[in-house]
Amino acid sequence: MHEGRRPQAIAPVEEIPDLRVMDPLRQISTWSLAILATVAAGFVLYVAREIMLPVVAAFVVGIMLGPAARRLEALRVPRPLAAVLLVAGVTLIIVFVILLIFPRVSELTSGLPGIVASLKEKLHVFDGLVQTWRRVTSTVTETPNGDAIALPLPGISWAPWTISLLLPPITGFLFFLVVLLLFIGAWPDLRRALVMTFASRDSRLTVLKILNEIESGLANYLLIVTLINVGVGALTGVICALTGTPNAIGFGALAAALNFIPIIGPIVTFVVLLLVGVVTAPTFALGLLPGAGFGVLIVVEGQFVTPTIIGRHLELNALAVLLSLAFWTWLWGPMGAFLSSPILMVALILKQRLYGDEEP
């Protein structure tokens, strides 16, 4: 019946209007869903930070301590006991740093009136600048009177406020320790269950390689950063001892502990050393030396030592580290700053293993 008819040419796919429009629309839809999912995940992480932060921190620290737990198992230490020993070690280190700092803090608090009087005497070097500023401001605004404003003395009313301020961090830290203990003890079973979730052999091998690379990468990161921070703490103690700052060992331990929190920790240490130096030194100029010495040390460490060592061993991009630090600090505060680089490492490992093979 179709004899004598000429075959009709079929239009190519790129010439069909509907199909040409469909591909860009599909890409826009995919990107829109990805952006919405990212926003929703960020909102959930922010709202549930009281629960998510200790859990994520425990998972990251537990993976970092995974090789240490395996070494204890190789020494015939049961996994639950190894988990207890590692968590106890982390707790003792934190308590040790607090005990080194607490006596000095209590001493400064008890001698607060004398410290304030000494600080006022040392700040007389700025009397000329203060008088100049007063003359400038007096031409613009009128001062109400020259009477001194009496500061209220602290009373018992500070106790509820202090308790309400300290209770969430303490409970969060205890929750972190419990989750860390359970995670270290159950990590081998979790690894095995995660690998066996996939059916094909290739998928299981890929997941196993990803887990091994994440664990080794985080363990190396913890080791390198710990060695760097111990060096920073030791040099800070030497600077405090040479400048006559009391409790040099305690401030060195404080510098080492706070240096685990990028940017925020060194700034806090610098401010503390500056204040303590000004208060305890015989002159204002000598009081600036501990903070100035620590500032030079942290600039050298942050700009040359740490980028060179971490960049060589862990291959982290400086811009990616900065953006990750800004995001997680905004989302979770100081602990987010501590977790920013490990989370970035995990994301880069996943990207390289899951999408790196597709590149020609």
Tab-separated table of N, CA and C in Angstrom, residues 133-237:
chain	number	residue	atom	x	y	z
A	133	TRP	N	41.279	64.565	72.934
A	133	TRP	CA	39.975	64.043	72.524
A	133	TRP	C	38.837	64.775	73.238
A	134	ARG	N	39.039	65.096	74.509
A	134	ARG	CA	37.999	65.825	75.240
A	134	ARG	C	37.810	67.229	74.682
A	135	ARG	N	38.921	67.890	74.328
A	135	ARG	CA	38.795	69.221	73.748
A	135	ARG	C	38.063	69.177	72.416
A	136	VAL	N	38.332	68.111	71.625
A	136	VAL	CA	37.641	67.986	70.326
A	136	VAL	C	36.171	67.713	70.527
A	137	THR	N	35.842	66.799	71.443
A	137	THR	CA	34.437	66.447	71.658
A	137	THR	C	33.672	67.574	72.335
A	138	SER	N	34.363	68.383	73.169
A	138	SER	CA	33.666	69.476	73.852
A	138	SER	C	33.212	70.550	72.878
A	139	THR	N	33.892	70.685	71.743
A	139	THR	CA	33.462	71.655	70.732
A	139	THR	C	32.260	71.177	69.942
A	140	VAL	N	31.968	69.888	70.027
A	140	VAL	CA	30.842	69.320	69.265
A	140	VAL	C	29.633	69.117	70.148
A	141	THR	N	29.849	68.496	71.311
A	141	THR	CA	28.744	68.220	72.236
A	141	THR	C	29.097	68.763	73.602
A	142	GLU	N	28.088	68.988	74.402
A	142	GLU	CA	28.269	69.455	75.759
A	142	GLU	C	28.298	68.278	76.708
A	143	THR	N	29.269	68.267	77.580
A	143	THR	CA	29.320	67.210	78.582
A	143	THR	C	28.345	67.508	79.697
A	144	PRO	N	27.594	66.575	80.187
A	144	PRO	CA	26.588	66.843	81.209
A	144	PRO	C	27.176	67.378	82.501
A	145	ASN	N	28.178	66.776	83.052
A	145	ASN	CA	28.882	67.267	84.239
A	145	ASN	C	30.164	66.477	84.386
A	146	GLY	N	30.980	66.905	85.276
A	146	GLY	CA	32.270	66.241	85.465
A	146	GLY	C	32.254	65.224	86.569
A	147	ASP	N	31.090	64.901	87.117
A	147	ASP	CA	31.032	63.941	88.202
A	147	ASP	C	31.355	62.547	87.678
A	148	ALA	N	32.073	61.811	88.463
A	148	ALA	CA	32.398	60.442	88.080
A	148	ALA	C	31.179	59.552	88.258
A	149	ILE	N	31.085	58.603	87.374
A	149	ILE	CA	29.973	57.655	87.415
A	149	ILE	C	30.377	56.477	88.280
A	150	ALA	N	29.608	56.230	89.294
A	150	ALA	CA	29.920	55.134	90.201
A	150	ALA	C	29.496	53.810	89.576
A	151	LEU	N	30.427	52.879	89.540
A	151	LEU	CA	30.131	51.567	88.996
A	151	LEU	C	29.521	50.693	90.083
A	152	PRO	N	28.452	49.977	89.765
A	152	PRO	CA	27.845	49.119	90.784
A	152	PRO	C	28.751	47.947	91.121
A	153	LEU	N	28.812	47.631	92.394
A	153	LEU	CA	29.598	46.495	92.819
A	153	LEU	C	28.861	45.203	92.501
A	154	PRO	N	29.631	44.155	92.127
A	154	PRO	CA	28.970	42.891	91.814
A	154	PRO	C	28.321	42.290	93.047
A	155	GLY	N	27.147	41.740	92.863
A	155	GLY	CA	26.433	41.102	93.949
A	155	GLY	C	26.088	39.669	93.609
A	156	ILE	N	25.223	39.118	94.399
A	156	ILE	CA	24.854	37.726	94.206
A	156	ILE	C	23.985	37.538	92.965
A	157	SER	N	23.489	38.639	92.389
A	157	SER	CA	22.599	38.527	91.226
A	157	SER	C	23.302	37.968	90.010
A	158	TRP	N	24.662	37.941	90.006
A	158	TRP	CA	25.366	37.415	88.839
A	158	TRP	C	25.303	35.887	88.777
A	159	ALA	N	24.975	35.233	89.886
A	159	ALA	CA	25.031	33.775	89.929
A	159	ALA	C	24.066	33.110	88.950
A	160	PRO	N	22.762	33.471	88.908
A	160	PRO	CA	21.875	32.813	87.930
A	160	PRO	C	22.303	33.052	86.494
A	161	TRP	N	22.771	34.271	86.214
A	161	TRP	CA	23.211	34.558	84.853
A	161	TRP	C	24.422	33.717	84.476
A	162	THR	N	25.364	33.554	85.411
A	162	THR	CA	26.546	32.748	85.139
A	162	THR	C	26.188	31.288	84.938
A	163	ILE	N	25.278	30.786	85.778
A	163	ILE	CA	24.864	29.389	85.636
A	163	ILE	C	24.169	29.162	84.299
A	164	SER	N	23.286	30.084	83.928
A	164	SER	CA	22.593	29.936	82.643
A	164	SER	C	23.546	30.048	81.463
A	165	LEU	N	24.667	30.764	81.654
A	165	LEU	CA	25.642	30.899	80.581
A	165	LEU	C	26.530	29.667	80.462
A	166	LEU	N	26.900	29.068	81.597
A	166	LEU	CA	27.821	27.936	81.580
A	166	LEU	C	27.133	26.593	81.416
A	167	LEU	N	25.846	26.511	81.733
A	167	LEU	CA	25.171	25.213	81.691
A	167	LEU	C	25.111	24.611	80.288
A	168	PRO	N	24.730	25.366	79.226
A	168	PRO	CA	24.684	24.744	77.889
A	168	PRO	C	26.040	24.213	77.410
A	169	PRO	N	27.167	24.957	77.554
A	169	PRO	CA	28.439	24.364	77.123
A	169	PRO	C	28.824	23.114	77.902
A	170	ILE	N	28.535	23.100	79.216
A	170	ILE	CA	28.902	21.929	80.013
A	170	ILE	C	28.086	20.715	79.592
A	171	THR	N	26.774	20.890	79.448
A	171	THR	CA	25.940	19.763	79.022
A	171	THR	C	26.301	19.324	77.601
A	172	GLY	N	26.604	20.273	76.736
A	172	GLY	CA	27.020	19.911	75.386
A	172	GLY	C	28.326	19.140	75.382
A	173	PHE	N	29.269	19.529	76.249
A	173	PHE	CA	30.539	18.808	76.327
A	173	PHE	C	30.335	17.392	76.863
A	174	LEU	N	29.492	17.228	77.872
A	174	LEU	CA	29.206	15.889	78.388
A	174	LEU	C	28.530	15.017	77.339
A	175	PHE	N	27.599	15.605	76.592
A	175	PHE	CA	26.951	14.863	75.512
A	175	PHE	C	27.967	14.470	74.446
A	176	PHE	N	28.914	15.368	74.146
A	176	PHE	CA	29.977	15.069	73.190
A	176	PHE	C	30.808	13.882	73.654
A	177	LEU	N	31.167	13.843	74.934
A	177	LEU	CA	31.971	12.739	75.447
A	177	LEU	C	31.229	11.412	75.360
A	178	VAL	N	29.939	11.422	75.668
A	178	VAL	CA	29.151	10.178	75.607
A	178	VAL	C	29.060	9.682	74.164
A	179	VAL	N	28.749	10.591	73.234
A	179	VAL	CA	28.651	10.185	71.828
A	179	VAL	C	30.005	9.713	71.307
A	180	LEU	N	31.080	10.392	71.715
A	180	LEU	CA	32.422	9.987	71.279
A	180	LEU	C	32.766	8.593	71.783
A	181	LEU	N	32.432	8.316	73.039
A	181	LEU	CA	32.702	6.990	73.601
A	181	LEU	C	31.945	5.906	72.833
A	182	LEU	N	30.663	6.130	72.586
A	182	LEU	CA	29.867	5.138	71.871
A	182	LEU	C	30.315	5.002	70.415
A	183	PHE	N	30.704	6.111	69.798
A	183	PHE	CA	31.105	6.054	68.390
A	183	PHE	C	32.416	5.287	68.210
A	184	ILE	N	33.401	5.550	69.080
A	184	ILE	CA	34.673	4.826	68.959
A	184	ILE	C	34.456	3.334	69.176
A	185	GLY	N	33.607	2.986	70.144
A	185	GLY	CA	33.350	1.576	70.380
A	185	GLY	C	32.615	0.884	69.252
A	186	ALA	N	31.742	1.619	68.547
A	186	ALA	CA	30.927	0.999	67.495
A	186	ALA	C	31.440	1.281	66.085
A	187	TRP	N	32.562	1.997	65.940
A	187	TRP	CA	33.021	2.391	64.611
A	187	TRP	C	33.332	1.203	63.692
A	188	PRO	N	33.986	0.127	64.135
A	188	PRO	CA	34.199	-1.007	63.219
A	188	PRO	C	32.890	-1.606	62.703
A	189	ASP	N	31.891	-1.756	63.557
A	189	ASP	CA	30.603	-2.290	63.109
A	189	ASP	C	29.905	-1.319	62.151
A	190	LEU	N	30.026	-0.029	62.421
A	190	LEU	CA	29.423	0.948	61.515
A	190	LEU	C	30.094	0.925	60.146
A	191	ARG	N	31.408	0.800	60.134
A	191	ARG	CA	32.127	0.685	58.854
A	191	ARG	C	31.659	-0.531	58.069
A	192	ARG	N	31.590	-1.656	58.754
A	192	ARG	CA	31.191	-2.897	58.089
A	192	ARG	C	29.765	-2.809	57.562
A	193	ALA	N	28.864	-2.232	58.367
A	193	ALA	CA	27.468	-2.110	57.922
A	193	ALA	C	27.348	-1.154	56.744
A	194	LEU	N	28.120	-0.072	56.760
A	194	LEU	CA	28.054	0.884	55.655
A	194	LEU	C	28.592	0.280	54.369
A	195	VAL	N	29.643	-0.513	54.462
A	195	VAL	CA	30.192	-1.159	53.268
A	195	VAL	C	29.235	-2.216	52.731
A	196	MET	N	28.649	-2.997	53.620
A	196	MET	CA	27.761	-4.080	53.188
A	196	MET	C	26.403	-3.579	52.728
A	197	THR	N	26.129	-2.302	52.873
A	197	THR	CA	24.861	-1.761	52.370
A	197	THR	C	24.772	-1.867	50.862
A	198	PHE	N	25.907	-1.770	50.175
A	198	PHE	CA	25.925	-1.811	48.714
A	198	PHE	C	26.037	-3.253	48.237
A	199	ALA	N	25.377	-3.518	47.115
A	199	ALA	CA	25.283	-4.894	46.623
A	199	ALA	C	26.497	-5.310	45.801
A	200	SER	N	26.929	-4.455	44.875
A	200	SER	CA	28.010	-4.836	43.976
A	200	SER	C	29.364	-4.769	44.666
A	201	ARG	N	30.281	-5.580	44.160
A	201	ARG	CA	31.624	-5.626	44.744
A	201	ARG	C	32.375	-4.322	44.502
A	202	ASP	N	32.209	-3.730	43.311
A	202	ASP	CA	32.904	-2.476	43.013
A	202	ASP	C	32.440	-1.348	43.933
A	203	SER	N	31.144	-1.307	44.201
A	203	SER	CA	30.631	-0.268	45.088
A	203	SER	C	31.180	-0.444	46.499
A	204	ARG	N	31.263	-1.677	46.955
A	204	ARG	CA	31.804	-1.921	48.290
A	204	ARG	C	33.270	-1.515	48.370
A	205	LEU	N	34.040	-1.822	47.336
A	205	LEU	CA	35.441	-1.426	47.331
A	205	LEU	C	35.586	0.096	47.324
A	206	THR	N	34.725	0.770	46.574
A	206	THR	CA	34.778	2.238	46.530
A	206	THR	C	34.473	2.834	47.895
A	207	VAL	N	33.429	2.327	48.544
A	207	VAL	CA	33.074	2.838	49.871
A	207	VAL	C	34.187	2.556	50.873
A	208	LEU	N	34.794	1.377	50.788
A	208	LEU	CA	35.880	1.035	51.707
A	208	LEU	C	37.087	1.949	51.499
A	209	LYS	N	37.404	2.242	50.244
A	209	LYS	CA	38.518	3.159	49.961
A	209	LYS	C	38.215	4.564	50.484
A	210	ILE	N	36.976	5.001	50.310
A	210	ILE	CA	36.598	6.339	50.804
A	210	ILE	C	36.736	6.404	52.317
A	211	LEU	N	36.239	5.388	53.026
A	211	LEU	CA	36.313	5.390	54.490
A	211	LEU	C	37.764	5.344	54.971
A	212	ASN	N	38.579	4.508	54.312
A	212	ASN	CA	39.992	4.430	54.716
A	212	ASN	C	40.717	5.752	54.463
A	213	GLU	N	40.408	6.392	53.329
A	213	GLU	CA	41.069	7.657	53.018
A	213	GLU	C	40.613	8.763	53.962
A	214	ILE	N	39.324	8.781	54.309
A	214	ILE	CA	38.834	9.786	55.260
A	214	ILE	C	39.491	9.588	56.625
A	215	GLU	N	39.573	8.340	57.068
A	215	GLU	CA	40.154	8.083	58.384
A	215	GLU	C	41.632	8.439	58.422
A	216	SER	N	42.385	8.039	57.394
A	216	SER	CA	43.816	8.357	57.385
A	216	SER	C	44.057	9.858	57.229
A	217	GLY	N	43.224	10.526	56.401
A	217	GLY	CA	43.382	11.964	56.214
A	217	GLY	C	43.101	12.750	57.484
A	218	LEU	N	42.021	12.406	58.187
A	218	LEU	CA	41.701	13.108	59.429
A	218	LEU	C	42.714	12.806	60.524
A	219	ALA	N	43.206	11.566	60.572
A	219	ALA	CA	44.218	11.227	61.577
A	219	ALA	C	45.514	12.000	61.321
A	220	ASN	N	45.918	12.105	60.050
A	220	ASN	CA	47.121	12.880	59.720
A	220	ASN	C	46.923	14.361	60.039
A	221	TYR	N	45.721	14.861	59.760
A	221	TYR	CA	45.427	16.264	60.067
A	221	TYR	C	45.543	16.507	61.568
A	222	LEU	N	44.965	15.629	62.380
A	222	LEU	CA	45.030	15.795	63.831
A	222	LEU	C	46.475	15.738	64.324
A	223	LEU	N	47.264	14.803	63.779
A	223	LEU	CA	48.651	14.677	64.214
A	223	LEU	C	49.460	15.921	63.854
A	224	ILE	N	49.319	16.391	62.611
A	224	ILE	CA	50.091	17.549	62.162
A	224	ILE	C	49.694	18.803	62.943
A	225	VAL	N	48.387	19.036	63.078
A	225	VAL	CA	47.922	20.229	63.786
A	225	VAL	C	48.316	20.175	65.259
A	226	THR	N	48.267	18.987	65.861
A	226	THR	CA	48.670	18.860	67.262
A	226	THR	C	50.137	19.191	67.448
A	227	LEU	N	50.994	18.682	66.571
A	227	LEU	CA	52.424	18.981	66.670
A	227	LEU	C	52.690	20.475	66.487
A	228	ILE	N	52.010	21.085	65.522
A	228	ILE	CA	52.186	22.528	65.301
A	228	ILE	C	51.734	23.318	66.526
A	229	ASN	N	50.579	22.962	67.085
A	229	ASN	CA	50.049	23.707	68.231
A	229	ASN	C	50.887	23.495	69.491
A	230	VAL	N	51.445	22.308	69.657
A	230	VAL	CA	52.354	22.086	70.785
A	230	VAL	C	53.584	22.980	70.643
A	231	GLY	N	54.097	23.098	69.421
A	231	GLY	CA	55.218	24.004	69.191
A	231	GLY	C	54.855	25.453	69.483
A	232	VAL	N	53.652	25.865	69.057
A	232	VAL	CA	53.195	27.222	69.340
A	232	VAL	C	53.069	27.442	70.838
A	233	GLY	N	52.520	26.461	71.561
A	233	GLY	CA	52.388	26.595	73.008
A	233	GLY	C	53.735	26.679	73.703
A	234	ALA	N	54.698	25.846	73.258
A	234	ALA	CA	56.022	25.877	73.879
A	234	ALA	C	56.709	27.227	73.647
A	235	LEU	N	56.640	27.740	72.425
A	235	LEU	CA	57.256	29.037	72.135
A	235	LEU	C	56.537	30.177	72.867
A	236	THR	N	55.217	30.052	73.020
A	236	THR	CA	54.484	31.065	73.781
A	236	THR	C	54.922	31.064	75.238
A	237	GLY	N	55.121	29.889	75.810
A	237	GLY	CA	55.632	29.810	77.179
A	237	GLY	C	57.012	30.432	77.304
